[in-house]
Coordinates of C-alpha atoms in Angstrom, one line a residue:
X1479 CA 23.1 -2.8 5.5
X1480 CA 24.0 -6.5 4.9
X1481 CA 22.0 -8.3 2.4
X1482 CA 19.8 -11.1 3.8
X1483 CA 19.1 -14.2 1.8
X1484 CA 15.3 -14.3 1.9
X1485 CA 14.8 -17.5 -0.1
X1486 CA 13.4 -19.4 2.8
X1487 CA 11.1 -16.7 3.8
X1488 CA 8.2 -19.1 2.7
X1489 CA 5.7 -21.5 4.1
X1490 CA 6.9 -25.1 4.3
X1491 CA 3.9 -26.2 2.0
X1492 CA 5.4 -24.2 -0.8
X1493 CA 8.4 -26.3 -0.6
X1494 CA 6.5 -29.6 -0.1
X1495 CA 4.4 -28.8 -3.3
X1496 CA 7.6 -28.0 -5.3
X1497 CA 8.9 -31.3 -4.3
X1498 CA 5.7 -32.7 -5.4
X1499 CA 5.7 -30.9 -8.7
X1500 CA 9.4 -32.0 -9.2
X1501 CA 8.7 -35.7 -8.4
X1502 CA 5.4 -35.9 -10.5
X1503 CA 7.1 -34.4 -13.7
X1504 CA 5.2 -31.0 -13.4
X1505 CA 8.2 -28.7 -12.7
X1506 CA 8.3 -27.3 -16.2
X1507 CA 4.5 -26.7 -16.6
X1508 CA 3.7 -23.0 -17.1
X1509 CA 1.2 -21.6 -14.6
X1510 CA -0.5 -18.4 -14.0
X1511 CA -1.2 -16.8 -10.5
X1512 CA -2.6 -13.5 -9.5
X1513 CA -2.3 -11.5 -6.4
X1514 CA -5.6 -9.8 -5.4
X1515 CA -7.6 -8.8 -2.3
X1516 CA -11.2 -9.5 -1.5
X1517 CA -14.1 -7.1 -0.7
X1518 CA -14.1 -6.0 2.7
X1519 CA -16.2 -3.3 4.6
X1520 CA -13.1 -1.4 5.4
X1521 CA -11.5 -1.7 1.8
X1522 CA -13.0 0.8 -0.6
X1523 CA -9.8 1.4 -2.3
X1524 CA -6.1 0.7 -2.0
X1525 CA -2.9 2.0 -3.3
X1526 CA -0.6 -0.7 -4.6
X1527 CA 2.8 -0.8 -3.0
X1528 CA 5.7 -3.1 -2.4
X1529 CA 6.6 -3.8 -5.9
X1530 CA 10.2 -2.9 -5.8
X1531 CA 11.0 -4.9 -2.8
X1532 CA 9.0 -7.9 -4.1
X1533 CA 11.1 -7.9 -7.5
X1534 CA 14.2 -7.4 -5.5
X1535 CA 13.3 -10.6 -3.5
X1536 CA 12.6 -12.5 -6.9
X1537 CA 16.0 -11.3 -8.3
X1538 CA 17.9 -12.5 -5.4
X1539 CA 16.5 -16.0 -4.8
X1540 CA 19.2 -18.6 -4.3
X1541 CA 19.6 -21.7 -2.2
X1542 CA 23.0 -21.6 -0.9
X1543 CA 24.9 -24.0 1.2
X1544 CA 23.3 -23.1 4.5
X1545 CA 19.7 -23.2 3.0
X1546 CA 20.3 -26.6 1.4
X1547 CA 21.9 -28.1 4.6
X1548 CA 18.9 -26.9 6.7
X1549 CA 16.3 -28.4 4.1
X1550 CA 18.3 -31.8 4.0
X1551 CA 17.9 -31.8 7.9
X1552 CA 14.3 -31.6 7.8
X1553 CA 14.3 -35.2 6.2
X1554 CA 11.5 -34.2 3.8
X1555 CA 13.2 -33.8 0.4
X1556 CA 15.1 -36.2 -1.8
X1557 CA 18.8 -35.5 -3.0
X1558 CA 17.6 -34.9 -6.6
X1559 CA 15.2 -32.2 -5.5
X1560 CA 17.9 -30.6 -3.2
X1561 CA 20.3 -30.7 -6.1
X1562 CA 17.6 -28.9 -8.3
X1563 CA 17.2 -26.2 -5.6
X1564 CA 21.0 -25.5 -5.6
X1565 CA 20.7 -24.4 -9.2
X1566 CA 17.4 -22.6 -8.7
X1567 CA 16.6 -19.3 -10.4
X1568 CA 13.4 -17.5 -11.4
X1569 CA 13.0 -17.7 -15.3
X1570 CA 9.5 -16.6 -15.7
X1571 CA 7.4 -13.4 -16.2
X1572 CA 5.9 -11.0 -13.7
X1573 CA 3.4 -8.4 -14.6
X1574 CA 2.1 -5.7 -12.1
X1575 CA 0.5 -2.5 -11.7
X1576 CA 2.8 0.2 -10.9
X1577 CA 3.2 1.1 -7.2
X1578 CA 0.9 4.1 -6.3
X1579 CA -1.9 2.7 -8.6
X1580 CA -5.5 2.8 -7.2
X1581 CA -6.6 -0.7 -7.0
X1582 CA -9.9 -2.3 -6.0
X1583 CA -11.1 -5.8 -4.7
X1584 CA -10.7 -8.6 -7.1
X1585 CA -8.2 -6.8 -9.4
X1586 CA -4.9 -8.6 -10.1
X1587 CA -2.2 -6.4 -8.6
X1588 CA 0.5 -8.8 -9.6
X1589 CA 0.5 -11.7 -12.1
X1590 CA 3.0 -14.4 -12.0
X1591 CA 3.5 -16.5 -15.4
X1592 CA 6.2 -19.1 -14.6
X1593 CA 7.1 -22.7 -14.4
X1594 CA 4.8 -23.9 -11.4
X1595 CA 7.6 -25.0 -9.2
X1596 CA 9.0 -21.5 -9.4
X1597 CA 5.7 -19.6 -9.2
X1598 CA 4.8 -21.7 -6.1
X1599 CA 7.9 -20.9 -4.0
X1600 CA 7.4 -17.1 -4.4
X1601 CA 3.8 -17.1 -3.2
X1602 CA 4.4 -16.6 0.5
X1603 CA 7.1 -13.6 0.2
X1604 CA 5.3 -11.8 -2.4
X1605 CA 2.1 -11.8 -0.5
X1606 CA 3.9 -10.8 2.8
X1607 CA 5.7 -7.8 1.0
X1608 CA 2.7 -6.6 -1.2
X1609 CA 0.0 -7.1 1.6
X1610 CA 2.0 -5.0 4.1
X1611 CA 3.0 -2.1 2.0
X1612 CA -0.3 -1.9 0.2
X1613 CA -2.1 -1.9 3.6
X1614 CA -0.1 0.9 5.1
X1615 CA 0.0 2.9 1.9
X1616 CA -3.8 2.7 1.7
X1617 CA -4.2 3.7 5.2
X1618 CA -1.8 6.7 4.7
X1619 CA -3.6 7.8 1.8
X1620 CA -7.0 7.9 3.7
X1621 CA -5.3 10.0 6.6
X1622 CA -3.6 12.3 4.1
X1623 CA -7.0 12.7 2.3
X1624 CA -8.7 13.4 5.6
X1625 CA -5.9 16.3 6.4
X1626 CA -7.2 18.1 3.2
X1627 CA -3.8 19.4 2.0
X1628 CA -2.2 19.7 5.4
X1629 CA 1.3 18.2 5.7
X1630 CA 1.4 14.7 7.6
X1631 CA 4.3 13.2 9.4
X1632 CA 4.8 9.5 9.8
X1633 CA 5.7 9.0 13.5
X1634 CA 5.0 5.1 13.8
X1635 CA 8.3 3.3 14.2
X1636 CA 8.1 2.7 17.8
X1637 CA 4.8 1.1 17.6
X1638 CA 5.4 -0.9 14.3
X1639 CA 5.5 -4.7 14.6
X1640 CA 9.3 -5.0 14.4
X1641 CA 12.0 -3.2 12.4
X1642 CA 11.0 -4.2 8.9
X1643 CA 7.4 -3.4 9.5
X1644 CA 8.8 0.1 10.7
X1645 CA 11.0 0.5 7.7
X1646 CA 8.9 -0.5 5.0
X1647 CA 5.8 0.8 6.5
X1648 CA 7.5 4.3 6.5
X1649 CA 8.3 3.7 2.8
X1650 CA 4.5 2.9 2.1
X1651 CA 3.4 6.0 4.1
X1652 CA 5.3 8.2 1.7
X1653 CA 3.6 6.6 -1.3
X1654 CA 0.3 7.3 0.7
X1655 CA 1.1 11.0 0.8
X1656 CA 3.0 11.6 3.9
X1657 CA 5.7 14.4 3.6
X1658 CA 8.3 13.2 6.2
X1659 CA 9.1 10.6 8.7
X1660 CA 10.6 10.3 12.3
X1661 CA 12.3 7.1 11.1
X1662 CA 16.0 8.1 10.4
X1663 CA 17.1 4.6 8.9
X1664 CA 14.1 4.9 6.5
X1665 CA 15.2 8.5 5.7
X1666 CA 18.6 7.3 4.8
X1667 CA 17.4 4.2 2.8
X1668 CA 14.9 5.8 0.7
X1669 CA 15.8 9.5 0.7
X1670 CA 12.8 10.6 2.8
X1671 CA 12.8 14.0 4.6
X1672 CA 13.1 13.3 8.4
X1673 CA 11.4 15.4 11.0
X1674 CA 10.8 15.6 14.8
X1675 CA 10.7 17.8 17.7
X1676 CA 11.3 16.8 21.4
X1677 CA 9.7 14.7 23.9
X1678 CA 7.9 15.5 27.3
X1679 CA 11.0 14.1 28.9
X1680 CA 13.1 16.9 27.5
X1681 CA 10.9 19.4 29.3
X1682 CA 10.7 17.2 32.4
X1683 CA 14.6 17.1 32.7
X1684 CA 14.9 20.9 32.9
X1685 CA 14.3 23.0 36.2
X1686 CA 11.3 24.7 34.3
X1687 CA 9.4 24.5 31.1
X1688 CA 10.8 27.7 30.0
X1689 CA 14.3 26.7 30.4
X1690 CA 13.7 23.7 28.4
X1691 CA 12.1 25.7 25.6
X1692 CA 15.1 28.0 25.6
X1693 CA 17.7 25.3 25.6
X1694 CA 15.9 23.8 22.4
X1695 CA 15.7 27.0 20.7
X1696 CA 19.4 27.6 21.4
X1697 CA 20.1 24.4 19.5
X1698 CA 17.7 24.8 16.7
X1699 CA 16.9 28.6 16.4
X1700 CA 15.4 28.4 12.8
X1701 CA 13.5 25.1 13.4
X1702 CA 12.0 25.7 16.8
X1703 CA 8.8 23.5 17.3
X1704 CA 8.0 23.3 21.0
X1705 CA 5.8 20.6 22.7
X1706 CA 3.4 22.6 24.8
X1707 CA 1.4 20.1 26.8
X1708 CA 3.6 18.8 29.3
X1709 CA 2.2 20.6 32.2
X1710 CA -0.6 23.2 31.2
X1711 CA -1.0 23.9 27.4
X1712 CA -2.7 27.2 27.8
X1713 CA -1.6 28.6 31.1
X1714 CA 2.2 27.5 30.9
X1715 CA 3.0 25.9 27.3
X1716 CA 1.9 28.4 25.1
X1717 CA 2.7 31.5 27.1
X1718 CA 6.3 30.1 27.6
X1719 CA 6.7 29.3 23.9
X1720 CA 5.7 32.9 23.1
X1721 CA 8.3 34.2 25.4
X1722 CA 10.9 31.9 23.4
X1723 CA 9.5 33.1 20.3
X1724 CA 10.0 36.8 21.2
X1725 CA 13.7 36.2 22.2
X1726 CA 14.1 34.4 18.9
X1727 CA 12.6 37.0 16.9
X1728 CA 14.8 39.7 18.8
X1729 CA 17.9 37.7 17.7
X1730 CA 16.9 37.5 14.0
X1731 CA 15.2 34.1 13.9
X1732 CA 11.8 32.9 12.8
X1733 CA 10.3 30.4 15.2
X1734 CA 8.6 27.4 13.5
X1735 CA 5.5 26.7 15.8
X1736 CA 4.2 24.4 18.6
X1737 CA 2.9 20.9 19.1
X1738 CA 0.0 19.6 20.9
X1739 CA 0.0 15.9 21.9
X1740 CA -2.9 15.5 24.2
X1741 CA -6.1 17.1 25.4
X1742 CA -9.1 18.4 23.4
X1743 CA -7.1 19.3 20.3
X1744 CA -9.9 21.3 18.6
X1745 CA -10.4 23.6 21.7
X1746 CA -6.7 23.8 22.5
X1747 CA -5.5 24.6 18.9
X1748 CA -8.0 27.3 18.5
X1749 CA -7.2 28.9 21.7
X1750 CA -3.5 28.5 20.9
X1751 CA -4.1 30.2 17.6
X1752 CA -5.8 33.2 19.2
X1753 CA -2.8 33.5 21.6
X1754 CA -0.2 33.2 18.8
X1755 CA -2.1 35.7 16.5
X1756 CA -2.3 38.2 19.4
X1757 CA 1.4 37.8 20.1
X1758 CA 2.3 38.6 16.4
X1759 CA 2.8 34.9 15.2
X1760 CA -0.2 34.3 12.8
X1761 CA 2.0 32.0 10.6
X1762 CA 3.1 29.6 13.5
X1763 CA 2.7 26.1 12.8
X1764 CA 0.3 24.3 15.1
X1765 CA 1.2 20.6 14.9
X1766 CA -1.0 17.9 16.5
X1767 CA -0.3 14.2 17.3
X1768 CA -1.7 11.6 19.8
X1769 CA -3.4 8.5 18.3
X1770 CA -4.7 10.3 15.1
X1771 CA -6.3 8.6 12.1
X1772 CA -8.4 9.6 9.3
X1773 CA -11.6 9.6 11.5
X1774 CA -10.2 11.8 14.1
X1775 CA -8.6 14.1 11.7
X1776 CA -11.9 14.4 9.8
X1777 CA -13.6 15.2 13.1
X1778 CA -11.0 17.9 14.0
X1779 CA -11.3 19.4 10.6
X1780 CA -15.2 19.6 11.1
X1781 CA -14.8 21.4 14.4
X1782 CA -12.5 24.0 12.9
X1783 CA -9.4 22.9 14.5
X1784 CA -6.5 25.4 14.0
X1785 CA -4.0 22.6 13.1
X1786 CA -1.8 22.7 9.9
X1787 CA 0.5 19.9 10.6
X1788 CA -0.3 16.2 11.8
X1789 CA 2.0 13.7 13.3
X1790 CA 0.5 10.3 12.9
X1791 CA 2.0 7.1 14.4
X1792 CA 0.4 4.0 15.8
X1793 CA -2.9 3.9 13.7
X1794 CA -1.0 4.5 10.5
X1795 CA 1.9 2.1 10.8
X1796 CA -0.3 -0.8 12.1
X1797 CA -3.2 -0.2 9.7
X1798 CA -5.6 0.2 12.6
X1799 CA -9.1 -1.2 12.2
X1800 CA -7.7 -3.4 9.5
X1801 CA -4.7 -5.3 10.5
X1802 CA -4.1 -7.2 7.3
X1803 CA -5.0 -6.5 3.8
X1804 CA -6.1 -10.1 3.2
X1805 CA -4.3 -10.4 -0.3
X1806 CA -4.4 -13.9 -1.9
X1807 CA -2.4 -15.7 -4.5
X1808 CA -4.6 -17.8 -6.7
X1809 CA -4.0 -20.1 -9.7
X1810 CA -5.7 -18.6 -12.8
X1811 CA -4.3 -20.7 -15.7
X1812 CA -2.0 -23.5 -16.8
X1813 CA -0.4 -24.3 -19.9
X1814 CA -1.1 -27.4 -21.9
X1815 CA 0.4 -28.2 -25.3
X1816 CA 1.4 -24.5 -25.8
X1817 CA -2.1 -23.3 -24.9
X1818 CA -3.2 -21.6 -21.6
X1819 CA -6.1 -23.4 -19.9
X1820 CA -8.1 -21.2 -17.5
X1821 CA -8.6 -22.5 -13.9
X1822 CA -11.1 -21.4 -11.3
X1823 CA -11.7 -21.9 -7.6
X1824 CA -15.2 -22.4 -6.6
X1825 CA -17.0 -21.7 -3.2
X1826 CA -20.3 -21.5 -1.7
X1827 CA -19.1 -17.8 -0.9
X1828 CA -19.4 -15.9 -4.1
X1829 CA -16.6 -13.4 -3.1
X1830 CA -14.3 -16.3 -3.0
X1831 CA -15.0 -17.6 -6.6
X1832 CA -11.9 -16.6 -8.5
X1833 CA -11.7 -15.0 -12.0
X1834 CA -10.0 -17.5 -14.3
X1835 CA -7.4 -16.9 -17.1
X1836 CA -4.5 -14.5 -17.8
X1837 CA -5.9 -11.1 -17.2
X1838 CA -5.2 -7.4 -17.1
X1839 CA -7.4 -4.2 -16.2
X1840 CA -8.6 -1.4 -18.3
X1841 CA -9.3 1.7 -16.4
X1842 CA -12.0 3.8 -18.2
X1843 CA -11.9 7.6 -17.9
X1844 CA -14.4 10.2 -18.7
X1845 CA -13.2 12.0 -22.0
X1846 CA -14.1 15.4 -20.8
X1847 CA -13.1 15.5 -17.1
X1848 CA -10.3 13.0 -17.2
X1849 CA -11.9 11.3 -14.1
X1850 CA -11.9 7.5 -13.5
X1851 CA -15.3 6.1 -14.0
X1852 CA -14.8 2.4 -13.9
X1853 CA -12.4 -0.7 -14.1
X1854 CA -12.9 -3.6 -16.6
X1855 CA -11.0 -6.8 -15.7
X1856 CA -10.4 -8.6 -19.1
X1857 CA -8.5 -11.3 -20.5
X1858 CA -5.2 -10.3 -22.2
X1859 CA -5.6 -10.0 -25.8
X1860 CA -9.0 -8.5 -25.6
X1861 CA -9.1 -5.1 -27.4
X1862 CA -11.7 -2.2 -27.1
X1863 CA -12.6 -0.1 -30.0
X1864 CA -12.7 3.3 -28.4
X1865 CA -14.4 4.7 -31.4
X1866 CA -17.3 2.9 -30.3
X1867 CA -19.7 3.2 -27.4
X1868 CA -18.7 0.7 -24.5
X1869 CA -21.2 -0.9 -22.3
X1870 CA -20.2 -2.7 -19.2
X1871 CA -22.2 -4.6 -16.6
X1872 CA -22.2 -5.6 -12.9
X1873 CA -20.5 -9.0 -12.6
X1874 CA -23.2 -10.3 -10.4
X1875 CA -26.3 -8.1 -10.8
X1876 CA -25.9 -8.1 -14.6
X1877 CA -28.9 -6.0 -15.2
X1878 CA -26.9 -3.0 -13.8
X1879 CA -25.4 -1.6 -16.9
X1880 CA -23.7 1.6 -18.1
X1881 CA -22.7 2.9 -21.5
X1882 CA -19.6 5.2 -22.1
X1883 CA -19.4 7.2 -25.2
X1884 CA -16.9 9.9 -24.7
X1885 CA -14.1 8.0 -23.0
X1886 CA -10.5 7.0 -22.8
X1887 CA -8.9 3.7 -21.4
X1888 CA -5.6 2.5 -20.3
X1889 CA -4.2 -0.9 -19.3
X1890 CA -2.9 -0.9 -15.7
X1891 CA -0.6 -3.8 -15.6
X1892 CA 2.8 -3.5 -17.1
X1893 CA 5.6 -6.2 -17.7
X1894 CA 8.1 -6.1 -14.9
X1895 CA 10.1 -9.3 -15.4
X1896 CA 10.1 -11.2 -18.7
X1897 CA 12.0 -14.5 -19.1
X1898 CA 13.7 -14.1 -15.6
X1899 CA 15.1 -10.5 -16.6
X1900 CA 13.8 -7.3 -15.1
X1901 CA 12.5 -5.1 -18.0
X1902 CA 10.8 -2.4 -15.8
X1903 CA 12.6 0.9 -14.7
X1904 CA 11.7 1.3 -11.1
X1905 CA 10.8 5.2 -10.5
X1906 CA 12.2 7.0 -7.3
X1907 CA 10.1 6.8 -4.1
X1908 CA 9.4 10.5 -4.8
X1909 CA 8.2 9.7 -8.2
X1910 CA 6.0 6.9 -7.0
X1911 CA 4.6 9.2 -4.4
X1912 CA 3.8 11.9 -7.1
X1913 CA 2.2 9.4 -9.2
X1914 CA 0.2 8.0 -6.4
X1915 CA -1.2 11.6 -5.9
X1916 CA -2.1 11.9 -9.5
X1917 CA -4.0 8.6 -9.2
X1918 CA -6.0 9.9 -6.1
X1919 CA -6.7 13.2 -8.0
X1920 CA -8.2 11.2 -10.9
X1921 CA -11.0 9.9 -8.7
X1922 CA -14.1 12.0 -7.7
X1923 CA -14.2 12.8 -4.0
X1924 CA -17.4 10.5 -3.7
X1925 CA -15.1 7.4 -4.0
X1926 CA -12.5 8.8 -1.6
X1927 CA -14.7 10.0 1.2
X1928 CA -14.1 8.5 4.7
X1929 CA -17.5 7.6 5.7
X1930 CA -19.8 5.6 3.5
X1931 CA -18.0 6.2 0.2
X1932 CA -19.6 5.5 -3.3
X1933 CA -18.4 2.2 -4.6
X1934 CA -16.3 2.2 -7.7
X1935 CA -17.4 0.1 -10.5
X1936 CA -15.2 -3.0 -11.1
X1937 CA -16.7 -5.3 -13.8
X1938 CA -15.7 -8.2 -16.0
X1939 CA -15.5 -7.9 -19.8
X1940 CA -18.1 -9.9 -21.7
X1941 CA -15.5 -12.5 -22.7
X1942 CA -14.2 -13.0 -19.4
X1943 CA -17.8 -13.1 -17.8
X1944 CA -18.8 -15.7 -20.2
X1945 CA -15.7 -18.0 -19.6
X1946 CA -16.3 -17.6 -15.7
X1947 CA -20.1 -18.5 -15.9
X1948 CA -19.5 -21.3 -18.4
X1949 CA -16.7 -22.7 -16.1
X1950 CA -18.9 -22.6 -13.0
X1951 CA -21.9 -24.3 -14.8
X1952 CA -19.7 -26.9 -16.3
X1953 CA -18.1 -27.9 -13.1
X1954 CA -21.4 -27.8 -11.1
X1955 CA -23.0 -30.0 -13.7
X1956 CA -25.4 -27.3 -15.2
X1957 CA -25.7 -27.5 -19.0

């Protein structure tokens, strides 16, 4: 696939601000920006995703002849600024949580420390990439959690908002726990297992349903999964599938199973299971599809549906119910005379007040169970003596406190680019998916449940809390 130059994948105001920094003598000032998402009723946790594509974008930033000519034609930029752009490259640092890490509102998923003129350019594209893949990985994680160990296939390409959303949404769905995809290009690009059966049109194109099933079985005798709801699932589809299964069995093949795409999936799957067991196929897969999501899968599970394979498309690939993650990119510090000076954005809306300074996240684990208990956002350089009890408190309701005695901690964010050079070895997608599963497994079910989950504690270190409240009071004139 031809490599695209994505350097102009940015909002115009990033370039006009860059022009301003250049003209005002700020282009070399070091700045720190954080990407994080805010609290939302539908966001209880997320799986960070998109880092590999985000870094690929940064590594390949270049203003070529075509880009410079286009910008020149806008009549917004000086010759000196355009000449600067022609030699542009990213020379800063990027820190991030590894893909597949469980993250929560307010936590820095990715941090940029770079000359402000460079950090400003990459805002839009980083948000575009991280927001989208994190949204889809998180939706997929919830769907796969609802499936309770059953395999989930991602079927969303035809409903995605364009080719890139389909391709990278598929990638994110694998991070979230899906085992395969219908998307052949994504299968090729990312070494993902591809899967699929046949459409209703296949059945309708033959003189009869039985002939359609037989033709498909001739093509794929050892992978026969038949779509049984084109005409009448119980009176036609399942009986015809069983006839074909008997013929396959007599020829020495083992049929795979059936797929249901409509109707009362709980009732139909249970009846289909009875018929398949009676016919001698107790291990036949019953696959379900048709506008499924974590809520409908949970409901079907609660009704005892005899479904062991789930095909999920539209509601996964579009992040249904939450069409955008809402991640933001906010200034946290600038360097003056070799020292980082924290910055804060205030608002009458408390959730929009940012956390100042150059930060990282400690995840606190119970020393006995190994389960995650809380996260602590802290200023880089702060250390915790794990030989001593650790007390943390709610960042708003400070009277809410908890003390940990037998605990372990790890810092979540790692260096990815230092001095413009990538220092992070990217794992394969399969390794990322395995890590994401281990992350999910490290949390109690109470935090993962679909309805009314318990809210995971995300607090500020005492030093960061004091810095933040001090800055708020100073800016608002409270001594």
